[in-house]
mmCIF file of C-alpha atoms in Angstrom:
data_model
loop_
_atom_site.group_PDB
_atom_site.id
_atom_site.type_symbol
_atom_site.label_atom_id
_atom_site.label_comp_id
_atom_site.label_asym_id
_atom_site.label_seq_id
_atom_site.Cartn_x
_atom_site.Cartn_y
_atom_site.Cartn_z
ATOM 1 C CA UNK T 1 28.842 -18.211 47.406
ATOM 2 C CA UNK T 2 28.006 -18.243 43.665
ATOM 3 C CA UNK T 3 29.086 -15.014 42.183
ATOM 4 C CA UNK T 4 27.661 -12.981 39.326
ATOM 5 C CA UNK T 5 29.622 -11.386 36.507
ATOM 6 C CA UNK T 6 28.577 -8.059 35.268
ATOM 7 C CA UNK T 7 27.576 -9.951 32.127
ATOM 8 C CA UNK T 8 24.056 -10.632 33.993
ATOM 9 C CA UNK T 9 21.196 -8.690 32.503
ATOM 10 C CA UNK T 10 20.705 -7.294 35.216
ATOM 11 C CA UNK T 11 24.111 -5.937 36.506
ATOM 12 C CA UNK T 12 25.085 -4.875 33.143
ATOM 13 C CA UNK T 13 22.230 -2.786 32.442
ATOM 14 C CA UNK T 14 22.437 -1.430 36.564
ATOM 15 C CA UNK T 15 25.727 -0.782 35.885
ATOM 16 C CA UNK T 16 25.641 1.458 32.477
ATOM 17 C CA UNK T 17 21.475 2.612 32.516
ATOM 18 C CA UNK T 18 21.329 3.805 36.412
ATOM 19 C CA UNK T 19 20.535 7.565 36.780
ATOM 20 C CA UNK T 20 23.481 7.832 38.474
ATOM 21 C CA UNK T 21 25.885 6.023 35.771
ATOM 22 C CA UNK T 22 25.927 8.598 32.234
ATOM 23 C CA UNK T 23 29.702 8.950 33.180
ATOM 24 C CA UNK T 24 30.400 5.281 33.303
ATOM 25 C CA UNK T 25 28.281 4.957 30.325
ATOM 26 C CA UNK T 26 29.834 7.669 28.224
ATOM 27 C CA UNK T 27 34.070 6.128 29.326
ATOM 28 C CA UNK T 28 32.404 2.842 28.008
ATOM 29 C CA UNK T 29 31.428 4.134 24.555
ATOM 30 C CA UNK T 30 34.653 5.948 24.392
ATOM 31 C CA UNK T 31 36.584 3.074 24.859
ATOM 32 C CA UNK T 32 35.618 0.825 22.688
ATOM 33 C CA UNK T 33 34.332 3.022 19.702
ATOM 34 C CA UNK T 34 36.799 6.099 20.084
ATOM 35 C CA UNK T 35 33.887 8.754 20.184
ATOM 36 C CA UNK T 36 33.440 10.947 23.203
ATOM 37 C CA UNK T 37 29.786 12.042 23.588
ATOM 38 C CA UNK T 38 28.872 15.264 25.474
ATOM 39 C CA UNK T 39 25.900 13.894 27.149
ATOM 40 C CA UNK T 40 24.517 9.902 26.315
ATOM 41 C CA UNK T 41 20.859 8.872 27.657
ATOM 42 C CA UNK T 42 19.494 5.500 28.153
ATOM 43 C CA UNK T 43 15.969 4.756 26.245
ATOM 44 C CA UNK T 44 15.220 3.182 29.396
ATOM 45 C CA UNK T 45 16.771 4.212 33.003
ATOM 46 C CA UNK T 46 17.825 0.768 35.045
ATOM 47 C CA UNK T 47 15.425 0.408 37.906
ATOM 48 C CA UNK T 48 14.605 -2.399 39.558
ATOM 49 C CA UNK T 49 10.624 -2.222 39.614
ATOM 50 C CA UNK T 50 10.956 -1.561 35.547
ATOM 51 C CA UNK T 51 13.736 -4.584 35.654
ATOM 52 C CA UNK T 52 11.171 -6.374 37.141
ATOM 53 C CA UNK T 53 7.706 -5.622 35.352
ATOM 54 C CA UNK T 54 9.764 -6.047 31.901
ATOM 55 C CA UNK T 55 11.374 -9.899 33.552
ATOM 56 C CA UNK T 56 7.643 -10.751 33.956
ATOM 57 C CA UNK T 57 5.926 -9.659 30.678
ATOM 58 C CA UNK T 58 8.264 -10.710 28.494
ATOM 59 C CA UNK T 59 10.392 -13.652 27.793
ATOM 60 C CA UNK T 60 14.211 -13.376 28.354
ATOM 61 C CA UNK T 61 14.993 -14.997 25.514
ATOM 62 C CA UNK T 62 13.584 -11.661 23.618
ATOM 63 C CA UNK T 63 15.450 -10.571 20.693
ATOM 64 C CA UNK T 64 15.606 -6.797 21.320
ATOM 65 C CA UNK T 65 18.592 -4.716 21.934
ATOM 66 C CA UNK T 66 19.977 -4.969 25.290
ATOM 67 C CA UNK T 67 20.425 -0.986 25.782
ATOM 68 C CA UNK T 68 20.009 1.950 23.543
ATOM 69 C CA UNK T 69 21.112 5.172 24.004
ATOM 70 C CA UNK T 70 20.921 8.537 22.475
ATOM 71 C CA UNK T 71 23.505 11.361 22.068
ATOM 72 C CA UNK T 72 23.256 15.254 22.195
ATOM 73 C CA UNK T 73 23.568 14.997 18.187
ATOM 74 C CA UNK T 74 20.657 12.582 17.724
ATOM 75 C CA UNK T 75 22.752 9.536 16.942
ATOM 76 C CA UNK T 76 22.090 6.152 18.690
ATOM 77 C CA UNK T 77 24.163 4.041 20.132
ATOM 78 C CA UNK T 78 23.423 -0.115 20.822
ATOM 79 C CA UNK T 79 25.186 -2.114 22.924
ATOM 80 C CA UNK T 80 24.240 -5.844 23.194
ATOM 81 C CA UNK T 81 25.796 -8.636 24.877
ATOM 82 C CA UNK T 82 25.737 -11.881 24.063
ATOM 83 C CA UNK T 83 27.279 -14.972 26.382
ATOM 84 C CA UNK T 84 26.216 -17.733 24.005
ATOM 85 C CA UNK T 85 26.862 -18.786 20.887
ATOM 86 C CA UNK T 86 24.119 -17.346 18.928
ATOM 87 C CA UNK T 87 23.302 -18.424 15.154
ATOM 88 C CA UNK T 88 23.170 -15.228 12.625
ATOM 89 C CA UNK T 89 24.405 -13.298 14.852
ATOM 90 C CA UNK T 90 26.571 -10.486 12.921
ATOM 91 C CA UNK T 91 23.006 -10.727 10.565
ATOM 92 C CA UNK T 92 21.407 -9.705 14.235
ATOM 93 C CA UNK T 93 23.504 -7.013 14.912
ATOM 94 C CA UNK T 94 23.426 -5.347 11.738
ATOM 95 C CA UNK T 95 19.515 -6.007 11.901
ATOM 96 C CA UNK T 96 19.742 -3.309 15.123
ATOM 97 C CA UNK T 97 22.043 -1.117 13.459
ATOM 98 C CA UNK T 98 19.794 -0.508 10.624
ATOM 99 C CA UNK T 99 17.072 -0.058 13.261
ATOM 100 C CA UNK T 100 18.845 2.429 15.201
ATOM 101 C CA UNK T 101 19.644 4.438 12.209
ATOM 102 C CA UNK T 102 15.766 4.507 10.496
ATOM 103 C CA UNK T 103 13.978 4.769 14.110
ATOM 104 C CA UNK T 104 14.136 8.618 13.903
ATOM 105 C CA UNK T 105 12.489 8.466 10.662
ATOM 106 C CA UNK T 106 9.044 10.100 10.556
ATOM 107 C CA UNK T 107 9.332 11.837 14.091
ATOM 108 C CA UNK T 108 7.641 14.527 13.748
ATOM 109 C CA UNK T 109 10.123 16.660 16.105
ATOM 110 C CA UNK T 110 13.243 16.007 14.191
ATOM 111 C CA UNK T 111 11.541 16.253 10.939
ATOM 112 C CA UNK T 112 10.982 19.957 12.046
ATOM 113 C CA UNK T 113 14.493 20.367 11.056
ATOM 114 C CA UNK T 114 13.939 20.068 7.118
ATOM 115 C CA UNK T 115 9.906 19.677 7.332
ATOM 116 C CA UNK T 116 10.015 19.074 3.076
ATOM 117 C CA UNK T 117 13.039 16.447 3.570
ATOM 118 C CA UNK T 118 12.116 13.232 6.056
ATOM 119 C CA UNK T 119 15.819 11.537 5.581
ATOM 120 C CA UNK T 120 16.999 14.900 7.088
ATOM 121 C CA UNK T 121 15.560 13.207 10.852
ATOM 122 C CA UNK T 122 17.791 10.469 10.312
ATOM 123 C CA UNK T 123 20.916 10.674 12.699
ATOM 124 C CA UNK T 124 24.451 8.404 12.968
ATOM 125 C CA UNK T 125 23.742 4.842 14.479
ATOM 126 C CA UNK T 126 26.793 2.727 16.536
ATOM 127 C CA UNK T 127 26.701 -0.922 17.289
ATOM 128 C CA UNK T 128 28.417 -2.349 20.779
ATOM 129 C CA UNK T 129 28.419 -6.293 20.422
ATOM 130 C CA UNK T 130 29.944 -8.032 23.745
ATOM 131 C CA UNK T 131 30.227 -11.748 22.942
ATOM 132 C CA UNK T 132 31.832 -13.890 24.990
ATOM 133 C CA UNK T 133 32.604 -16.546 21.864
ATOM 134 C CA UNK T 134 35.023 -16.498 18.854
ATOM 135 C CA UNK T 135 32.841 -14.810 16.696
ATOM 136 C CA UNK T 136 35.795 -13.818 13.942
ATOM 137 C CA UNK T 137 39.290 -15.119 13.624
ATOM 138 C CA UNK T 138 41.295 -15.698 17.410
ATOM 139 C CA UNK T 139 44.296 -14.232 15.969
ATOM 140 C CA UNK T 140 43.121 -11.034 15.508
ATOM 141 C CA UNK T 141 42.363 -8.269 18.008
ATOM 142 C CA UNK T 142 39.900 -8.520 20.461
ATOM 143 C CA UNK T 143 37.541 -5.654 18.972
ATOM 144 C CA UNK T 144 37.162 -5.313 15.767
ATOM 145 C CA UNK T 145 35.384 -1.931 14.168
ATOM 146 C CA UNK T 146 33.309 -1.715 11.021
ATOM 147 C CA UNK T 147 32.543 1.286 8.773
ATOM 148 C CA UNK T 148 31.648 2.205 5.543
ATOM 149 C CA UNK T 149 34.689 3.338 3.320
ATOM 150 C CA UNK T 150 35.512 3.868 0.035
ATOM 151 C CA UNK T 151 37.109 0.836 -1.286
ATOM 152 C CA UNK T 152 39.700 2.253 -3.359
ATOM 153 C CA UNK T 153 40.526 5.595 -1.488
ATOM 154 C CA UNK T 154 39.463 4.118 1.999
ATOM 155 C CA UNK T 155 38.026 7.383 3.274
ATOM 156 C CA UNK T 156 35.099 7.067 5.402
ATOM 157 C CA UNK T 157 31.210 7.629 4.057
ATOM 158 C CA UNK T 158 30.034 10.589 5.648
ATOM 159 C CA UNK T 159 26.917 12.491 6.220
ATOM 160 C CA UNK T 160 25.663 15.510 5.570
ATOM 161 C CA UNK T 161 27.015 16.641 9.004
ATOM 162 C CA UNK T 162 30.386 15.333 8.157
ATOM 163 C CA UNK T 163 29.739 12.072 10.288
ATOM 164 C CA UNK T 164 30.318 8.530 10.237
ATOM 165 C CA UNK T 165 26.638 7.282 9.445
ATOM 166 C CA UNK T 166 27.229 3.792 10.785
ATOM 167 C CA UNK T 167 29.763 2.000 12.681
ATOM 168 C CA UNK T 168 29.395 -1.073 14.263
ATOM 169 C CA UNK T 169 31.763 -2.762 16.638
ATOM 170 C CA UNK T 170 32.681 -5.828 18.550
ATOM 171 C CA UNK T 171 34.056 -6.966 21.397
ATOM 172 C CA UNK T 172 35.476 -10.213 22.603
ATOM 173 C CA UNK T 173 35.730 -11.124 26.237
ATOM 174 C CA UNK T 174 37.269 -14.846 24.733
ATOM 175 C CA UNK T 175 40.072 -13.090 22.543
ATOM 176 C CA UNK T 176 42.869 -11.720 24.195
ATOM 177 C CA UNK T 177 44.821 -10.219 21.271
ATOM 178 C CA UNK T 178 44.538 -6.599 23.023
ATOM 179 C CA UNK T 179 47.010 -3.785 24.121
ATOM 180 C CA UNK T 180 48.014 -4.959 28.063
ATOM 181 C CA UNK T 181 46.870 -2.098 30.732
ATOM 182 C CA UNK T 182 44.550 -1.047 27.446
ATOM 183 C CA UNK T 183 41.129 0.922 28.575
ATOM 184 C CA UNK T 184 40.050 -2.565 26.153
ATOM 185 C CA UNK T 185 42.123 -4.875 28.708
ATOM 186 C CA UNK T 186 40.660 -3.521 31.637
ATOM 187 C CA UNK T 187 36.701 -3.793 30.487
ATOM 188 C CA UNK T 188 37.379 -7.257 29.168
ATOM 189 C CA UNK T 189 39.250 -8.370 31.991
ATOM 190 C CA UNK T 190 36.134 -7.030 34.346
ATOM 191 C CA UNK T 191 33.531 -8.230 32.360
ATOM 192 C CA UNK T 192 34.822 -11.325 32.225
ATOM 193 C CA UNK T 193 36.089 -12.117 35.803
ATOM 194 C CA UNK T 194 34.363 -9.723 37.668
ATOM 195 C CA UNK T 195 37.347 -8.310 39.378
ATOM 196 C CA UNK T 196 39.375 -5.454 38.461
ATOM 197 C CA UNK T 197 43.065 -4.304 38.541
ATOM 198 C CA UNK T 198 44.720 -1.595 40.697
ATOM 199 C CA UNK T 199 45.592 0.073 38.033
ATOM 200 C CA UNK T 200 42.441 0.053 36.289
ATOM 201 C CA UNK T 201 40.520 3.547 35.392
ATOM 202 C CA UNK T 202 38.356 4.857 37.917
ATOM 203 C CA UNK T 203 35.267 4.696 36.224
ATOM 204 C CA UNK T 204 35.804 1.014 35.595
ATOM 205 C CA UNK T 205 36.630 0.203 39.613
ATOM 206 C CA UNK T 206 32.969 2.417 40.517
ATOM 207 C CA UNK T 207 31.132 0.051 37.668
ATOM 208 C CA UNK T 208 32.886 -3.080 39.801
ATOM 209 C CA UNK T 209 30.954 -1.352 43.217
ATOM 210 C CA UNK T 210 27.974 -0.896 41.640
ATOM 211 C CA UNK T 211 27.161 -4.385 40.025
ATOM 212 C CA UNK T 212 29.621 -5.703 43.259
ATOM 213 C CA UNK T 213 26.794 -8.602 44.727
ATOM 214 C CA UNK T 214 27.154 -6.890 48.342
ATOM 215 C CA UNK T 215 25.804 -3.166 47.105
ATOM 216 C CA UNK T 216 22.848 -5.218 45.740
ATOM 217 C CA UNK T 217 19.301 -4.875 47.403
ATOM 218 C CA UNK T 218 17.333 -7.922 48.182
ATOM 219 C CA UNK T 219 15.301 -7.941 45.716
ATOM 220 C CA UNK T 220 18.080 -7.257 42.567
ATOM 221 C CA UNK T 221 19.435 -10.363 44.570
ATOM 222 C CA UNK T 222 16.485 -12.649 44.007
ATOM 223 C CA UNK T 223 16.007 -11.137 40.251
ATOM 224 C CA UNK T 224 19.946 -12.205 39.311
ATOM 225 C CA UNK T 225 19.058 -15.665 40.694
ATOM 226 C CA UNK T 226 16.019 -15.798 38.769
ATOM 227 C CA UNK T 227 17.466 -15.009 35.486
ATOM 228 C CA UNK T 228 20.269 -17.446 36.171
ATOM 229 C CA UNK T 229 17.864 -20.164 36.678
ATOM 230 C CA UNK T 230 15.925 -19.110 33.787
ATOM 231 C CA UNK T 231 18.696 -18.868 31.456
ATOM 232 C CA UNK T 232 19.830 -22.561 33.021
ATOM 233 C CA UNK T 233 16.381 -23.807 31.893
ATOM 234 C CA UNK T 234 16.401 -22.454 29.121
ATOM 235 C CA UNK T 235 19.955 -24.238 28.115
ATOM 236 C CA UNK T 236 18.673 -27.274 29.132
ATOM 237 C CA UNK T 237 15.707 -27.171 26.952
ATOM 238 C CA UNK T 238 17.980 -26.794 23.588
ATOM 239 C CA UNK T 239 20.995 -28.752 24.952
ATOM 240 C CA UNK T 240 17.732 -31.497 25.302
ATOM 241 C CA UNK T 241 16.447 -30.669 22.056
ATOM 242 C CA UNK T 242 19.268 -31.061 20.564
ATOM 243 C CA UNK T 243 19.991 -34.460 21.578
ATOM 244 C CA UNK T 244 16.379 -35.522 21.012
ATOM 245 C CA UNK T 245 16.676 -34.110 17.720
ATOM 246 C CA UNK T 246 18.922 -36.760 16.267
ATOM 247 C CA UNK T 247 16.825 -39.523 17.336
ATOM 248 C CA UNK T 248 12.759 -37.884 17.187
ATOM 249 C CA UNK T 249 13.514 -35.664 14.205
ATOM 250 C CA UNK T 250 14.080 -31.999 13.923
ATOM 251 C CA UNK T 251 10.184 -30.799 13.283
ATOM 252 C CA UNK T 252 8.979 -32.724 15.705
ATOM 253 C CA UNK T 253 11.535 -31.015 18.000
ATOM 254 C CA UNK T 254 10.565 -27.443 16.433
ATOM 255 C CA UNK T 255 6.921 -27.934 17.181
ATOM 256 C CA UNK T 256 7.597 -28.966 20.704
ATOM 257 C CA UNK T 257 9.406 -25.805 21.653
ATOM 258 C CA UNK T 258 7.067 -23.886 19.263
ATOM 259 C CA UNK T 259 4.066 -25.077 21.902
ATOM 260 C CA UNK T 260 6.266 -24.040 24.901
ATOM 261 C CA UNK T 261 6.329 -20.504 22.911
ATOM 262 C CA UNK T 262 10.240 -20.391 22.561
ATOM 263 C CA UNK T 263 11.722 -17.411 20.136
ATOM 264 C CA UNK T 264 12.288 -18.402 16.560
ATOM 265 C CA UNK T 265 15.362 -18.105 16.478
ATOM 266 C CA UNK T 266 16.088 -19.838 19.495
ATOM 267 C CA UNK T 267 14.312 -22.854 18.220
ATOM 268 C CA UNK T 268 16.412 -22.337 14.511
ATOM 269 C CA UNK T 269 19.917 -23.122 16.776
ATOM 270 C CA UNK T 270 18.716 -25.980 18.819
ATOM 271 C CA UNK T 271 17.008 -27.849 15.568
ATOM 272 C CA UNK T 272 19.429 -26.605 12.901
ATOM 273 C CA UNK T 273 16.391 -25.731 10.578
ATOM 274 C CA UNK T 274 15.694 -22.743 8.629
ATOM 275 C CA UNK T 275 13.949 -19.354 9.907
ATOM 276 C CA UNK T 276 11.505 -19.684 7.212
ATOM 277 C CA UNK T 277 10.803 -23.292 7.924
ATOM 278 C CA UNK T 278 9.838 -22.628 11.773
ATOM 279 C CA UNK T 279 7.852 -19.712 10.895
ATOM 280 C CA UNK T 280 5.814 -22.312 8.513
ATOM 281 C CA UNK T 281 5.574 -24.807 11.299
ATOM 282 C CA UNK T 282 4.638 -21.810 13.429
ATOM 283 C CA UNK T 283 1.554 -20.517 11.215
ATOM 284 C CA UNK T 284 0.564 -24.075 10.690
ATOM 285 C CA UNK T 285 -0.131 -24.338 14.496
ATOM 286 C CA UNK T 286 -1.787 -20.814 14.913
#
């Protein structure tokens, strides 16, 4: 039987957004970013009639955050993760990072804090990239951390509240310069594999149980299949494109896919052509 890693849409966000996971969600953040949240809540809470309405309105290609999640202090925390290759991709994940940090702007309810001062609703924002591709050097370690910091002094830029306004972080499931019997071994060697070690952290052996393929319920077993197909197709169609672009010509290739209503920059990797050029090709065709 085919198995699924907890790197399926699905399973991942079952395993961190259920109602019934804030723990497993909370040891996860802690791990990999070293900050230990009193309480951490999912924008969205993993269910599989919600899984299941979003899988049919939108495509799963979409380039939106995989899960967001807020703390008791207001900041917000992304966590995204990405199998493929993906081009621009630190650009991408600094794109959410910034959107993390300047989504509280203009709420009305935080604002009430300083009601003269909007940048006073504006909270600390932490990046979780999972890629499963050398995204940095392979001889460094496996997750690498990001901050702002004086260049000279290398003290950390800090708030008003004395916190870290932005950090953003990334993991490698490919890369294994990491500590052995780590908190960061045992997540990469489960995300990767599926399986887990005897000596692995609790928390980590209850997230194997609850994306584990025989807890799952008929239908989260047809969804998995169906984004694994969909993914497969959608490989196809740029490993394809790809090919035919050497031979038919890269716009021609672009419009194709543009008709078939594939994300930009989805069509940008399989034709090697700019953003801006696809969005021209794009508005010609609208």
């Amino acid at each position: 039987m085919q198995t699924y890693l907890p790197t399926n849409d699905l399973l991942f966000k079952k395993m961190l957004t259920s109602e019934d996971s804030p723990h497993i969600l909370k040891a996860f953040v802690k791990d990999l970013l070293g900050i230990e949240f009193q309480t951490l809540t999912p924008k969205e809470t993993y269910h599989i009639d919600s899984y299941k309405k979003s899988f049919e309105e939108m495509d799963l290609m979409r380039t939106e955050v995989d899960i967001l999640a807020t703390g008791e202090d207001g900041s917000h925390t992304t966590i995204e993760c990405q199998i493929q290759p993906h081009a621009y991709f630190c650009e991408r994940s600094l794109f959410y990072l910034a959107e993390a940090f300047c989504s509280p702007f203009g709420n009305l309810e935080t604002n009430d804090f300083i009601r003269d001062n909007n940048f006073s609703a504006l909270r600390p924002a932490y990046g979780i990239n999972i890629v499963d591709f050398h995204l940095f050097d392979q001889k460094q370690d496996a997750l690498q951390i990001f901050r702002l910091l004086n260049d000279q002094a290398h003290q950390s830029f800090l708030g008003t509240n004395k916190k870290e306004l932005l950090i953003l972080c990334f993991f490698s499931l490919k890369n294994k310069n990491r500590e052995k019997q780590s908190a960061i071994y045992h997540w990469q060697y489960f995300l990767k594999t599926g399986n887990v070690h005897d000596n692995a952290p609790d928390y980590i052996k209850e997230a194997k149980h609850k994306v584990d393929y025989y807890t799952l319920g008929t239908e989260e077993k047809e969804m998995i299949m169906k984004i694994d197909k969909s993914k497969a197709i959608n490989d196809a169609v740029i490993s394809t494109a790809r090919m035919e672009g050497i031979e038919k010509g890269h716009y021609e290739v672009a419009l194709n896919l543009i008709n078939m209503n594939f994300p930009i920059e989805q069509i940008a990797k399989a034709t090697d052509l700019p953003i801006e050029e696809i969005k021209k090709l794009k508005d010609s065709r609208d």
